[in-house]
Coordinates of C-alpha atoms in Angstrom, one line a residue:
Chain A
X30 CA -22.5 39.8 25.2
X31 CA -20.2 37.3 24.4
X32 CA -16.7 38.7 24.2
X33 CA -17.6 41.4 27.6
X34 CA -18.0 37.7 29.4
X35 CA -14.8 37.0 27.6
X36 CA -13.8 40.2 28.9
X37 CA -14.1 40.0 32.1
X38 CA -12.7 36.8 32.7
X39 CA -9.3 37.1 31.1
X40 CA -9.1 40.1 33.0
X41 CA -9.8 38.9 36.2
X42 CA -8.1 36.0 35.7
X43 CA -5.1 38.0 34.0
X44 CA -5.1 40.7 37.2
X45 CA -4.0 38.3 39.7
X46 CA -0.9 36.9 38.0
X47 CA 1.3 37.8 39.3
X48 CA 2.1 35.6 42.7
X49 CA 2.6 37.8 45.6
X50 CA -1.3 39.2 47.4
X51 CA -2.5 42.9 47.8
X52 CA -4.8 43.7 49.7
X53 CA -8.3 43.3 48.6
X54 CA -9.5 45.9 47.0
X55 CA -12.5 47.7 48.7
X56 CA -16.0 46.4 48.4
X57 CA -15.1 42.9 46.7
X58 CA -16.5 40.8 49.0
X59 CA -19.2 42.5 49.7
X60 CA -19.8 42.9 46.8
X61 CA -19.8 38.8 46.4
X62 CA -23.0 38.4 48.2
X63 CA -24.6 39.4 45.7
X64 CA -23.5 37.0 42.5
X65 CA -25.0 33.8 44.1
X66 CA -28.1 35.5 42.0
X67 CA -26.7 37.8 39.6
X68 CA -23.4 36.2 38.9
X69 CA -20.2 36.3 39.2
X70 CA -19.0 39.2 38.6
X71 CA -22.0 40.5 38.4
X72 CA -22.5 39.0 34.8
X73 CA -25.6 37.4 35.3
X74 CA -26.7 34.0 34.3
X75 CA -30.5 34.5 34.5
X76 CA -33.3 36.6 34.4
X77 CA -32.2 38.4 37.3
X78 CA -30.7 41.7 36.2
X79 CA -25.7 41.4 36.0
X80 CA -24.9 44.6 38.5
X81 CA -21.5 44.7 36.4
X82 CA -20.5 48.0 34.4
X83 CA -23.8 49.4 36.1
X84 CA -23.6 53.8 37.0
X85 CA -23.3 53.3 40.9
X86 CA -25.1 56.3 41.9
X87 CA -27.8 53.8 40.2
X88 CA -27.0 51.0 42.8
X89 CA -26.9 52.9 45.1
X90 CA -30.0 54.3 44.4
X91 CA -31.4 51.8 44.1
X92 CA -31.2 50.0 46.7
X93 CA -31.7 52.7 49.2
X94 CA -35.2 53.0 47.6
X95 CA -35.7 48.7 48.4
X96 CA -33.8 49.2 51.9
X97 CA -36.3 51.5 52.5
X98 CA -39.4 50.3 50.7
X99 CA -42.6 50.1 52.8
X100 CA -43.1 47.4 51.1
X101 CA -41.3 44.1 51.9
X102 CA -43.0 41.6 50.4
X103 CA -39.6 41.6 47.3
X104 CA -36.7 39.6 48.7
X105 CA -34.2 42.2 47.6
X106 CA -36.4 44.8 49.7
X107 CA -35.7 42.7 52.6
X108 CA -32.3 42.5 51.6
X109 CA -31.6 45.9 50.9
X110 CA -32.1 46.0 54.8
X111 CA -29.7 43.5 55.2
X112 CA -26.4 46.2 54.6
X113 CA -25.6 49.5 56.1
X114 CA -26.4 52.9 53.3
X115 CA -22.0 53.1 53.5
X116 CA -21.9 48.7 52.8
X117 CA -24.6 49.5 49.8
X118 CA -21.7 52.2 48.6
X119 CA -18.3 50.7 48.9
X120 CA -20.9 47.4 46.9
X121 CA -22.3 49.9 44.6
X122 CA -18.3 51.2 43.4
X123 CA -17.1 48.1 42.9
X124 CA -19.5 46.9 39.9
X125 CA -19.4 50.1 38.2
X126 CA -15.5 49.4 37.9
X127 CA -16.4 45.9 36.7
X128 CA -15.3 45.5 32.4
X129 CA -13.8 49.0 32.4
X130 CA -17.1 50.0 32.4
X131 CA -19.8 52.3 33.9
X132 CA -20.6 55.4 33.7
X133 CA -17.1 56.7 35.8
X134 CA -19.1 58.7 37.7
X135 CA -17.9 56.0 40.5
X136 CA -21.4 56.7 43.0
X137 CA -19.6 60.3 44.4
X138 CA -23.0 61.5 43.9
X139 CA -24.8 58.8 45.3
X140 CA -26.5 60.2 48.4
X141 CA -29.8 60.8 47.3
X142 CA -31.8 58.7 48.2
X143 CA -34.2 59.7 45.5
X144 CA -34.2 56.5 42.4
X145 CA -33.2 58.0 39.6
X146 CA -35.5 56.2 36.4
Chain B
X13 CA -41.6 33.1 31.3
X14 CA -42.3 30.4 32.2
X15 CA -40.1 28.7 28.9
X16 CA -37.8 31.3 29.0
X17 CA -36.0 31.0 32.8
X18 CA -36.7 27.5 31.6
X19 CA -34.0 27.6 29.3
X20 CA -31.7 30.2 30.7
X21 CA -32.1 27.2 33.1
X22 CA -31.0 24.1 30.9
X23 CA -28.5 26.5 29.3
X24 CA -26.7 27.2 32.9
X25 CA -26.7 23.6 33.2
X26 CA -24.7 23.6 30.6
X27 CA -22.2 25.4 31.6
X28 CA -20.2 22.1 33.1
X29 CA -20.3 20.9 30.2
X30 CA -19.9 23.3 27.6
X31 CA -16.6 24.8 29.2
X32 CA -14.6 22.1 27.8
X33 CA -15.8 24.8 25.0
X34 CA -14.1 28.3 26.6
X35 CA -11.5 29.4 24.1
X36 CA -8.4 28.7 23.9
X37 CA -6.1 31.1 25.2
X38 CA -8.0 31.1 28.2
X39 CA -7.6 28.1 28.2
X40 CA -4.8 27.9 28.0
X41 CA -3.5 31.0 30.5
X42 CA -5.6 29.3 33.1
X43 CA -3.6 25.8 33.0
X44 CA -0.3 28.2 32.4
X45 CA -1.2 29.7 36.0
X46 CA -1.6 26.6 37.6
X47 CA 1.9 25.6 38.6
X48 CA 3.8 28.5 39.1
X49 CA 2.5 29.0 43.2
X50 CA 4.2 26.6 45.6
X51 CA 3.8 28.8 48.8
X52 CA 0.6 29.4 49.8
X53 CA -1.0 25.9 49.0
X54 CA -5.0 25.9 50.1
X55 CA -6.5 22.0 50.0
X56 CA -9.9 21.5 49.1
X57 CA -12.4 19.0 50.8
X58 CA -15.2 18.5 49.2
X59 CA -16.9 20.2 46.4
X60 CA -20.2 21.0 47.2
X61 CA -22.0 24.0 47.2
X62 CA -19.5 25.7 50.4
X63 CA -16.6 23.7 48.7
X64 CA -16.8 24.4 45.0
X65 CA -17.3 27.9 45.2
X66 CA -14.0 28.2 47.6
X67 CA -12.2 26.6 45.4
X68 CA -13.2 28.5 42.2
X69 CA -13.4 31.6 44.3
X70 CA -9.3 31.6 45.6
X71 CA -8.5 31.2 41.9
X72 CA -10.8 33.3 40.7
X73 CA -9.2 36.2 43.4
X74 CA -5.7 34.6 43.7
X75 CA -5.0 34.2 40.6
X76 CA -0.8 31.9 40.4
X77 CA -0.7 33.5 44.2
X78 CA -2.4 30.9 44.9
X79 CA -2.3 26.5 44.7
X80 CA -5.6 25.6 44.9
X81 CA -6.3 21.8 44.8
X82 CA -10.0 20.9 45.4
X83 CA -10.7 17.0 47.0
X84 CA -13.5 14.9 46.5
X85 CA -14.9 11.0 45.9
X86 CA -17.1 11.9 43.6
X87 CA -17.1 13.3 39.3
X88 CA -19.9 15.6 40.2
X89 CA -22.1 16.4 42.8
X90 CA -26.3 16.2 42.7
X91 CA -27.6 19.8 44.5
X92 CA -29.8 18.7 46.5
X93 CA -31.0 21.9 46.2
X94 CA -34.3 22.0 43.3
X95 CA -35.4 18.2 44.2
X96 CA -37.7 17.7 45.9
X97 CA -38.8 18.5 42.4
X98 CA -37.9 15.4 41.7
X99 CA -39.9 13.7 43.8
X100 CA -43.1 14.6 42.1
X101 CA -40.8 13.8 38.9
X102 CA -41.0 18.2 37.9
X103 CA -37.1 17.7 37.4
X104 CA -35.5 14.9 36.4
X105 CA -31.6 14.0 38.8
X106 CA -29.3 14.6 35.4
X107 CA -30.1 18.9 35.2
X108 CA -29.8 18.6 39.2
X109 CA -25.7 17.8 38.6
X110 CA -22.6 19.2 38.5
X111 CA -19.5 18.0 38.1
X112 CA -15.9 20.3 38.3
X113 CA -14.5 21.0 34.4
X114 CA -15.0 24.7 35.3
X115 CA -13.1 24.4 38.2
X116 CA -10.5 23.0 36.7
X117 CA -10.5 23.9 33.0
X118 CA -11.8 27.4 33.9
X119 CA -10.0 28.7 36.8
X120 CA -7.3 26.2 37.1
X121 CA -8.4 24.0 39.5
X122 CA -6.8 21.0 40.5
X123 CA -9.4 18.1 41.1
X124 CA -8.1 14.4 42.7
X125 CA -10.4 11.8 42.9
X126 CA -10.4 9.8 46.6
X127 CA -11.5 10.2 50.3
X128 CA -10.0 12.8 53.0
X129 CA -9.5 10.1 56.0
X130 CA -7.1 12.7 58.2
X131 CA -4.5 15.2 58.9
X132 CA -1.3 15.1 59.4
X133 CA 1.0 17.8 60.7
X134 CA 0.2 20.4 56.9
X135 CA -1.0 17.2 55.2
X136 CA -4.5 15.8 54.0
X137 CA -4.6 12.1 53.8
X138 CA -6.3 10.4 51.9
X139 CA -7.8 6.4 52.4
X140 CA -5.3 5.9 48.6
X141 CA -2.5 6.4 50.5
X142 CA -2.2 10.8 49.2
X143 CA -0.2 13.0 51.3
X144 CA -1.4 17.0 49.8
X145 CA 1.2 19.0 51.3
X146 CA -1.3 22.5 52.0
X147 CA -0.8 25.5 54.0
X148 CA -4.4 25.7 54.3
X149 CA -6.4 23.2 55.0
X150 CA -10.7 24.2 53.8
X151 CA -13.0 21.3 55.0
X152 CA -16.8 21.1 53.5
X153 CA -17.5 17.6 53.6
X154 CA -21.3 18.7 54.9
X155 CA -23.4 16.3 57.1
X156 CA -23.5 13.1 58.2
X157 CA -26.5 11.4 59.8
X158 CA -26.5 9.8 63.9
X159 CA -28.2 6.7 63.9
X160 CA -31.3 5.2 64.2
X161 CA -31.8 2.0 65.4
X162 CA -33.5 -0.3 62.8
X163 CA -32.9 1.8 60.1
X164 CA -32.1 0.0 56.9
X165 CA -31.8 3.7 54.3
X166 CA -31.6 0.6 51.2
X167 CA -35.5 0.2 51.9
X168 CA -36.9 3.6 54.5
X169 CA -34.1 6.1 52.8
X170 CA -33.8 10.0 53.7
X171 CA -33.6 11.4 50.3
X172 CA -31.1 14.4 52.0
X173 CA -28.0 13.2 50.1
X174 CA -29.0 14.3 47.3
X175 CA -28.4 11.3 44.4
X176 CA -29.3 7.2 44.5
X177 CA -31.5 8.0 47.3
X178 CA -33.7 10.8 45.9
X179 CA -34.4 8.2 43.2
X180 CA -34.9 5.8 45.7
X181 CA -37.9 8.1 47.6
X182 CA -39.3 9.8 43.6
X183 CA -39.8 5.4 42.4
X184 CA -41.4 4.9 46.0
X185 CA -43.7 7.1 45.9
X186 CA -44.6 6.4 42.1
X187 CA -45.3 3.2 43.2
X188 CA -47.8 3.3 46.6
X189 CA -51.4 2.5 45.8
X190 CA -54.2 5.6 46.2
X191 CA -55.1 5.3 49.8
X192 CA -52.1 4.9 50.8
X193 CA -50.2 7.3 54.5
X194 CA -46.7 9.3 52.8
X195 CA -45.1 9.2 57.0
X196 CA -42.0 11.8 57.2
X197 CA -39.9 12.5 59.7
X198 CA -38.5 15.8 60.4
X199 CA -34.8 15.7 63.2
X200 CA -33.8 18.7 65.4
X201 CA -32.3 21.5 64.3
X202 CA -30.0 22.4 63.3
X203 CA -30.7 20.4 59.8
X204 CA -29.2 21.1 56.3
X205 CA -32.2 22.8 55.1
X206 CA -34.0 24.3 57.5
X207 CA -37.9 24.3 55.1
X208 CA -36.7 21.8 53.2
X209 CA -38.3 19.1 55.8
X210 CA -41.7 20.9 55.1
X211 CA -41.0 21.7 51.5
X212 CA -41.2 18.4 50.7
X213 CA -44.0 17.9 53.0
X214 CA -46.4 20.5 50.1
X215 CA -44.9 18.6 47.4
X216 CA -45.0 15.2 47.9
X217 CA -49.4 16.2 49.3
X218 CA -49.2 17.7 45.9
X219 CA -48.2 14.5 43.9
X220 CA -50.2 12.6 45.6
X221 CA -53.6 14.4 45.4
X222 CA -53.3 13.9 41.6
X223 CA -51.9 11.2 41.3
X224 CA -52.6 8.8 44.2
X225 CA -56.8 9.7 45.0
X226 CA -57.4 9.2 49.0
X227 CA -53.7 9.6 50.0
X228 CA -52.3 11.0 53.5
X229 CA -49.4 13.2 54.7
X230 CA -48.2 12.3 58.1
X231 CA -45.4 14.8 59.7
X232 CA -44.1 13.6 62.6
X233 CA -41.6 17.0 64.0
X234 CA -38.5 16.0 66.8
X235 CA -38.9 20.2 66.7
X236 CA -41.9 21.9 69.1
X237 CA -42.4 23.5 65.7
X238 CA -41.9 25.0 61.8
X239 CA -38.9 26.2 61.5
X240 CA -39.1 27.7 59.0
X241 CA -41.4 29.6 57.3
X242 CA -44.0 29.0 59.7
X243 CA -46.5 31.8 57.7
X244 CA -46.1 30.0 54.9
X245 CA -46.4 26.5 55.7
X246 CA -49.2 26.1 58.2
X247 CA -51.3 28.0 55.6
X248 CA -49.9 25.4 53.3
X249 CA -50.9 22.1 55.9
X250 CA -54.3 23.6 56.8
X251 CA -55.3 25.5 53.9
X252 CA -53.9 24.6 50.8
X253 CA -52.8 21.0 51.4
X254 CA -56.2 21.1 54.1
X255 CA -57.3 17.0 54.6
X256 CA -53.7 15.8 52.7
X257 CA -51.2 16.8 55.7
X258 CA -51.2 16.4 59.3
X259 CA -48.5 17.7 60.4
X260 CA -47.7 16.6 64.5
X261 CA -45.3 19.1 66.2
X262 CA -43.1 17.1 68.8
X263 CA -42.4 14.0 68.2
X264 CA -39.4 12.1 69.2
X265 CA -38.4 9.2 66.8
X266 CA -36.4 6.1 68.3
X267 CA -37.1 3.2 66.1
X268 CA -37.4 2.2 62.7
X269 CA -39.3 -1.6 61.6
X270 CA -37.9 -0.8 58.4
X271 CA -39.4 -3.8 56.1
X272 CA -43.1 -3.0 58.1
X273 CA -42.4 0.1 57.5
X274 CA -43.1 1.2 60.7
X275 CA -42.1 4.2 62.9
X276 CA -41.8 4.3 66.6
X277 CA -41.8 6.9 68.0
X278 CA -42.5 8.6 71.8
X279 CA -46.7 9.0 71.1
X280 CA -46.5 5.4 68.8
X281 CA -46.4 3.9 66.4
X282 CA -46.4 5.1 62.8
X283 CA -47.4 2.7 59.6
X284 CA -47.1 3.9 56.3
X285 CA -47.3 3.0 53.0
X286 CA -43.7 4.3 52.4
X287 CA -41.8 6.0 55.2
X288 CA -39.0 8.8 54.7
X289 CA -37.4 8.9 57.9
X290 CA -34.6 12.1 57.2
X291 CA -32.2 11.4 60.1
X292 CA -30.2 13.9 63.6
X293 CA -27.6 14.9 61.5
X294 CA -24.0 15.8 62.6
X295 CA -20.6 17.8 60.7
X296 CA -19.9 14.9 58.5
X297 CA -16.7 12.9 57.0
X298 CA -13.0 14.3 58.0
X299 CA -14.9 17.1 60.1
X300 CA -16.4 14.2 62.5
X301 CA -12.8 11.9 62.4
X302 CA -10.2 14.5 62.7
X303 CA -11.9 15.6 66.1
X304 CA -12.5 19.5 65.3
X305 CA -16.2 19.0 66.8
X306 CA -15.9 19.2 70.9
X307 CA -17.4 16.9 72.7
X308 CA -21.4 16.6 73.4
X309 CA -21.4 19.1 70.1
X310 CA -23.0 18.2 66.6
X311 CA -20.7 21.0 64.8
X312 CA -17.1 22.3 64.4
X313 CA -16.5 25.5 66.2
X314 CA -14.7 28.9 64.0
X315 CA -14.3 32.0 64.4
X316 CA -17.0 33.4 61.6
X317 CA -14.0 36.1 60.7
X318 CA -12.7 33.4 58.5
X319 CA -14.3 29.9 58.9
X320 CA -10.5 29.5 60.9
X321 CA -11.8 26.3 63.5
X322 CA -11.0 27.0 67.1
X323 CA -9.6 23.5 67.6
X324 CA -6.7 23.6 64.5
X325 CA -5.2 26.3 63.0
X326 CA -4.9 26.7 59.5
X327 CA -8.1 24.5 58.8
X328 CA -10.9 25.8 57.7
X329 CA -14.3 25.1 58.0
X330 CA -17.2 25.8 56.3
X331 CA -20.7 25.4 54.5
X332 CA -23.1 22.4 56.7
X333 CA -20.4 21.8 58.7
X334 CA -19.5 25.1 60.5
X335 CA -21.9 26.0 63.7
X336 CA -21.5 29.1 63.7
X337 CA -25.7 29.2 64.0
X338 CA -26.3 30.5 60.8
X339 CA -28.5 28.1 59.2
X340 CA -27.3 25.1 57.1
X341 CA -28.0 26.4 53.5
X342 CA -26.4 25.5 49.6
X343 CA -26.5 29.4 49.5
X344 CA -25.4 30.2 52.8
X345 CA -22.5 27.9 51.7
X346 CA -22.3 30.1 48.7
X347 CA -21.9 33.0 50.7
X348 CA -19.9 31.7 53.7
X349 CA -17.0 30.2 50.7
X350 CA -16.5 33.6 49.7
X351 CA -16.2 35.2 53.7
X352 CA -13.8 32.2 54.0
X353 CA -11.4 32.7 50.8
X354 CA -11.0 35.9 50.8
X355 CA -9.9 35.2 54.3
X356 CA -7.6 33.1 53.6
X357 CA -5.7 35.3 50.7
X358 CA -5.9 37.6 53.5
X359 CA -3.4 35.6 55.1
X360 CA -1.0 34.9 52.4
X361 CA -0.4 38.3 52.1
X362 CA 0.2 38.7 55.5
X363 CA -3.4 41.0 57.0
X364 CA -6.2 39.7 59.4
X365 CA -9.4 38.3 58.2
X366 CA -12.2 41.1 57.2
X367 CA -13.7 42.5 60.2
X368 CA -17.7 42.8 59.5
X369 CA -18.7 40.0 56.7
X370 CA -21.7 39.9 56.0
X371 CA -23.3 37.4 54.1
X372 CA -26.7 36.0 53.0
X373 CA -29.6 33.4 53.0
X374 CA -32.3 33.4 50.5
X375 CA -34.5 30.5 49.1
X376 CA -37.5 29.6 46.7
X377 CA -39.4 26.7 47.8
X378 CA -42.2 25.3 46.0
X379 CA -45.9 24.7 48.2
X380 CA -47.4 23.1 44.5
X381 CA -46.1 22.4 41.6
X382 CA -46.5 25.4 39.9
X383 CA -45.9 27.7 42.9
X384 CA -43.0 28.8 45.3
X385 CA -42.8 30.4 48.7
X386 CA -39.8 32.3 49.2
X387 CA -37.6 33.1 52.5
X388 CA -34.4 35.5 53.3
X389 CA -32.0 36.9 55.5
X390 CA -28.5 39.1 55.5
X391 CA -26.2 38.0 58.8
X392 CA -23.8 40.2 59.8
X393 CA -20.5 40.2 62.1
X394 CA -21.0 41.3 65.5
X395 CA -18.5 42.4 67.2
X396 CA -19.8 42.8 70.8
X397 CA -21.5 39.7 70.9
X398 CA -18.5 37.5 68.2
X399 CA -21.2 35.7 66.9
X400 CA -23.0 36.7 62.9
X401 CA -26.7 37.7 63.9
X402 CA -29.9 38.2 62.0
X403 CA -30.0 41.8 60.8
X404 CA -33.7 42.4 61.9
X405 CA -35.7 43.7 59.4
X406 CA -33.9 41.3 56.0
X407 CA -35.5 38.7 57.6
X408 CA -38.5 37.8 55.5
X409 CA -40.2 35.5 54.5
X410 CA -43.1 35.3 51.3
X411 CA -46.6 37.4 51.8
X412 CA -48.4 34.5 50.0
X413 CA -46.8 31.5 47.7
X414 CA -47.3 32.3 43.8
X415 CA -47.4 31.4 40.5
X416 CA -44.5 34.0 39.9
X417 CA -42.4 33.3 43.1
X418 CA -42.0 29.5 41.4
X419 CA -40.3 30.9 37.8
X420 CA -38.2 33.0 39.8
X421 CA -37.3 30.0 41.9
X422 CA -35.5 28.2 38.6
X423 CA -33.7 32.4 37.5
X424 CA -31.7 31.8 41.5
X425 CA -31.6 28.2 41.0
X426 CA -29.3 28.7 37.6
X427 CA -27.7 31.6 39.6
X428 CA -26.9 30.3 42.5
X429 CA -25.4 26.8 40.6
X430 CA -23.5 29.0 38.1
X431 CA -21.7 31.0 41.1
X432 CA -20.1 27.5 42.5
X433 CA -19.4 25.2 39.7
X434 CA -19.2 27.9 36.4

């Protein structure tokens, strides 16, 4: 865990070492809105789940499950309703790319509403 | 769970000082990238949730291509979030105080201790005469209080900026006799932290119930009704804290007798054992003094795509001082800061801001010393109105305050503190 964390920070600081700025990767700004609770770069510092390196399809289907759940008694069920399916796909794909980890499925199979857990 | 989340929370709190122990390689790298850029200079004023987040994310995302300086008058920031828990002795101020070591050492933000006093061309002038040149200036000064006739804050605390004011109110509550009356006044909206005053009324009532039997809480609200979590707080006032809290809406504060602790209001005088006056608020510090608030208004108008002032190009205003209509809280200040950082980096790259930004608000409010509720909403840009608007179904409050929510509150706070300061 410690080494993963260091890798992440090294990568994040090392990537933009050039002095030229390019367009930000898709989904980065949207995904950063999860970080208030799930940690910078999806690396949680609390009891809340980390998101970095998760499978895009899993993140996508979990978010859709919460978005369309009848139950609104959970804070994430409300949060999930704030994003369109396309925005959720961008967020899920972005977190899957962090750490170079994840399942590498790129979220291409994320069209289903059914959760896979 | 209780002990676990508290331990995690405390571990995280240690992070700001532990940043000094970051791997040497990392530190060396962060330092080496600082002087590289001179043409993409951003100066940030204010080291609260908005200012610290924008400084961190500009460097996290922009790296060596952007030079970031944070100007802050104090060596550390005391979080308003969780500060009501200092009043009932559940937490100490040191647990919610954050320095800027991680911003400096991990992210390479230059920290300048000083007070911003003016904007001259493309430079920020500090009280000590220093001039900081910038391509983009971000102002995150938080709030200022409008004057209340007769109010002496060293006798009648607001405790709406955490720190010595919080300690003063805590001590006054501790010294209050049993059977006394705690009176608080709530200013007209918008003010910092919509649920905050109601949360405070609940926590003080809970504290008095257990420690000062026979005491009462009188809430004098300038607003016509409870401004946040109406279901949660009306239930708390009428049931959980029934017989202790007396809620009076639509009461305007005209004057304060600070020595006698009397609130003089549109509905008569109210005498207190401990008086807590939260004055009317507006955008603070340099946002006000630099003329970035139009006459007759209290907040700074900005373009919600970039938080750039509509009055002064190149100057961005985030956090409580901005006037997009989004609620004023540390959580959403952090959210706005990321939209602002992204827009500034895009501008440096010659690009327009993201046309569809999203922000969110989430917070937990303690209702007693071991239960809490929550409130959340997602805001999305509406190109037809040019406003950040609540995505309807995303807005909601907890069905009921629970002990589980009280524990989750520390996870939420630890996450937010970490994403902002660590």
